[in-house]
Short mmCIF file of C-alpha atoms in Angstrom, two decimals:
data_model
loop_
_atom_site.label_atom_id
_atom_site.label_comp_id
_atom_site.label_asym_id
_atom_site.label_seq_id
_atom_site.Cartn_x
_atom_site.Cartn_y
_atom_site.Cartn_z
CA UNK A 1 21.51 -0.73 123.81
CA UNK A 2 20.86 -0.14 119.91
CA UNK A 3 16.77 -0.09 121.38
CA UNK A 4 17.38 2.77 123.77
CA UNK A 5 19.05 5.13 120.59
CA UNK A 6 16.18 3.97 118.18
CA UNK A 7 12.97 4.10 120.73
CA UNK A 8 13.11 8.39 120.65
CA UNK A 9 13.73 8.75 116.98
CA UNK A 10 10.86 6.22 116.40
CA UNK A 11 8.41 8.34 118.71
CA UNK A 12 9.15 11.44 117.11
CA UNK A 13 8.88 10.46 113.68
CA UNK A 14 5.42 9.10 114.43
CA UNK A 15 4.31 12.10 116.12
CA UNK A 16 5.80 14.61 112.70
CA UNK A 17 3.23 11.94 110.73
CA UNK A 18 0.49 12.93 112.90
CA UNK A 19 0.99 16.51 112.82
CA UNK A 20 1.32 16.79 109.21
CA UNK A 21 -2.16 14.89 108.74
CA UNK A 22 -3.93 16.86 111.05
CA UNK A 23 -2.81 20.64 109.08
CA UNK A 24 -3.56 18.61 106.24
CA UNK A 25 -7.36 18.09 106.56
CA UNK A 26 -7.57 21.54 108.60
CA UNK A 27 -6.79 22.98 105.21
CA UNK A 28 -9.45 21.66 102.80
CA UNK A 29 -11.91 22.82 105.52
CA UNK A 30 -11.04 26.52 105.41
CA UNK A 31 -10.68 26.42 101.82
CA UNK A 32 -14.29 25.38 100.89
CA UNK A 33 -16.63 28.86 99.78
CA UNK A 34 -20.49 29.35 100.40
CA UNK A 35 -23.42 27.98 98.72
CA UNK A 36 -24.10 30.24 95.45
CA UNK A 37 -27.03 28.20 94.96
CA UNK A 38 -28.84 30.12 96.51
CA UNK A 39 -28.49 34.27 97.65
CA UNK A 40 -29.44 37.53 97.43
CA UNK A 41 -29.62 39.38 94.32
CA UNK A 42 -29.56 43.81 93.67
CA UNK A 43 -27.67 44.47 96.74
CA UNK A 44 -25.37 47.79 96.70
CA UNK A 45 -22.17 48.73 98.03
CA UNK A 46 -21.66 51.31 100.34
CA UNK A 47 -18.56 52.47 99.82
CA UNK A 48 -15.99 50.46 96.90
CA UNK A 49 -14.54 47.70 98.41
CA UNK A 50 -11.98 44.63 97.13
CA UNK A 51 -13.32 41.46 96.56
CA UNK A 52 -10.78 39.20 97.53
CA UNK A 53 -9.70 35.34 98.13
CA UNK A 54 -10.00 34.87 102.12
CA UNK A 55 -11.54 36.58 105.00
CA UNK A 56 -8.37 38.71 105.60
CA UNK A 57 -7.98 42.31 104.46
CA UNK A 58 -4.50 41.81 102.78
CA UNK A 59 -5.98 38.60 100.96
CA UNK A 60 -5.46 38.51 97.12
CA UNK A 61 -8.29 40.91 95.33
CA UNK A 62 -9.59 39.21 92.71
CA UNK A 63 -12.30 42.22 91.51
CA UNK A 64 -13.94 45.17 93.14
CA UNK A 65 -17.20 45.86 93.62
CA UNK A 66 -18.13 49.58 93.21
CA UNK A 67 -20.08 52.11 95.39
CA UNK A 68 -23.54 51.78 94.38
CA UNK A 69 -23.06 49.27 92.47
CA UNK A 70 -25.90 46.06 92.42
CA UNK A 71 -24.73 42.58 93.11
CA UNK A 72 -24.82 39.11 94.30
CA UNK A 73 -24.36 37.48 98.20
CA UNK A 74 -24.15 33.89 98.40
CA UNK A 75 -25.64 31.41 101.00
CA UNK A 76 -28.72 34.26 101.84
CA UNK A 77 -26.68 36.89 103.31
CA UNK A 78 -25.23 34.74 105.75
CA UNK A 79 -22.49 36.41 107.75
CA UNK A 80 -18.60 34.32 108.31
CA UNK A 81 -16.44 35.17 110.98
CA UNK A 82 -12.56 36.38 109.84
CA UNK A 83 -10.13 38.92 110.66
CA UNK A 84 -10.85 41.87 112.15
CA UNK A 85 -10.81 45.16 110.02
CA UNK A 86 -11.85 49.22 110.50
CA UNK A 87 -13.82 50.15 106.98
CA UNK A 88 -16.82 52.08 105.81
CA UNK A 89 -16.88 53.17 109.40
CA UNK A 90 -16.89 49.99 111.25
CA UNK A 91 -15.44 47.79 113.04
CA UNK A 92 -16.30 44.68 112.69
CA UNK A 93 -14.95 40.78 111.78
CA UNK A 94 -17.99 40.10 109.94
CA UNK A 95 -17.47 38.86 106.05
CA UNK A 96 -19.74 38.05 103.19
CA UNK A 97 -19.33 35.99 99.96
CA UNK A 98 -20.64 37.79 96.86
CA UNK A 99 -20.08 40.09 93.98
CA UNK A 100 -21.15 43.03 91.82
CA UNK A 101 -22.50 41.47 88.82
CA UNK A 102 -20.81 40.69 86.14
CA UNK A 103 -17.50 39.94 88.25
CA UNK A 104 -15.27 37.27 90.13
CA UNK A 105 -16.65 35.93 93.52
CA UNK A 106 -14.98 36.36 96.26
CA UNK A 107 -15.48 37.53 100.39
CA UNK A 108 -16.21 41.28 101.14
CA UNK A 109 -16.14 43.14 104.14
CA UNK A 110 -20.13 42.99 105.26
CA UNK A 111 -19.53 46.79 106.68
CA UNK A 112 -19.54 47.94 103.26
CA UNK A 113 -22.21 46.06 101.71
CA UNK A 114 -25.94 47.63 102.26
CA UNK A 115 -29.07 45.18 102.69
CA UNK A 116 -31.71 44.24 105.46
#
């Protein structure tokens, strides 16, 4: 009888353990940023736009990179996929990693940066 009480609390706590090991490793993926190693260099902003921490327009801006303003895009240009957002007069859930020179890295809305 004990068995039957023990047998439900057993299979749950196995199944929390698997759960929390699974959002665990999930994390460390997202977290990882571009290859600076190689990029573009003397490409201008649009408009002035945050530079900020994730691909997510109420991320944590950690500089700002200016209208007109030269920079830096990481990993050639390449585009990432995040959240949706309406700037520069776009729509679009494009992102790029970069920075006008001179300041912190960090993922920009690719609406607002100008290159070819």
């Amino acid at each position: 009888m004990k068995f039957r009480l023990l047998a439900p609390a057993v299979a749950f706590s196995a199944l929390a353990l698997v759960g929390t090991t699974v959002a665990t490793s999930g994390t460390a993926v997202a977290a990882s940023k571009p290859d600076c190693s190689r990029g573009m260099a003397n490409v201008p902003a649009k408009e002035a736009v945050k530079v900020r921490t994730h691909t997510k327009v109420g991320a944590t801006a950690v500089s700002q990179w200016n209208k007109g303003k030269k920079g830096f895009l990481c990993n050639d240009g390449k585009f990432y996929t995040g959240q949706k957002y309406k700037l520069c007069g776009k729509t679009s859930t494009k992102w790029l990693y970069g920075s006008e020179f001179g300041k912190k890295r960090g993922w920009v809305p690719a609406a607002c940066i100008k290159w070819s």
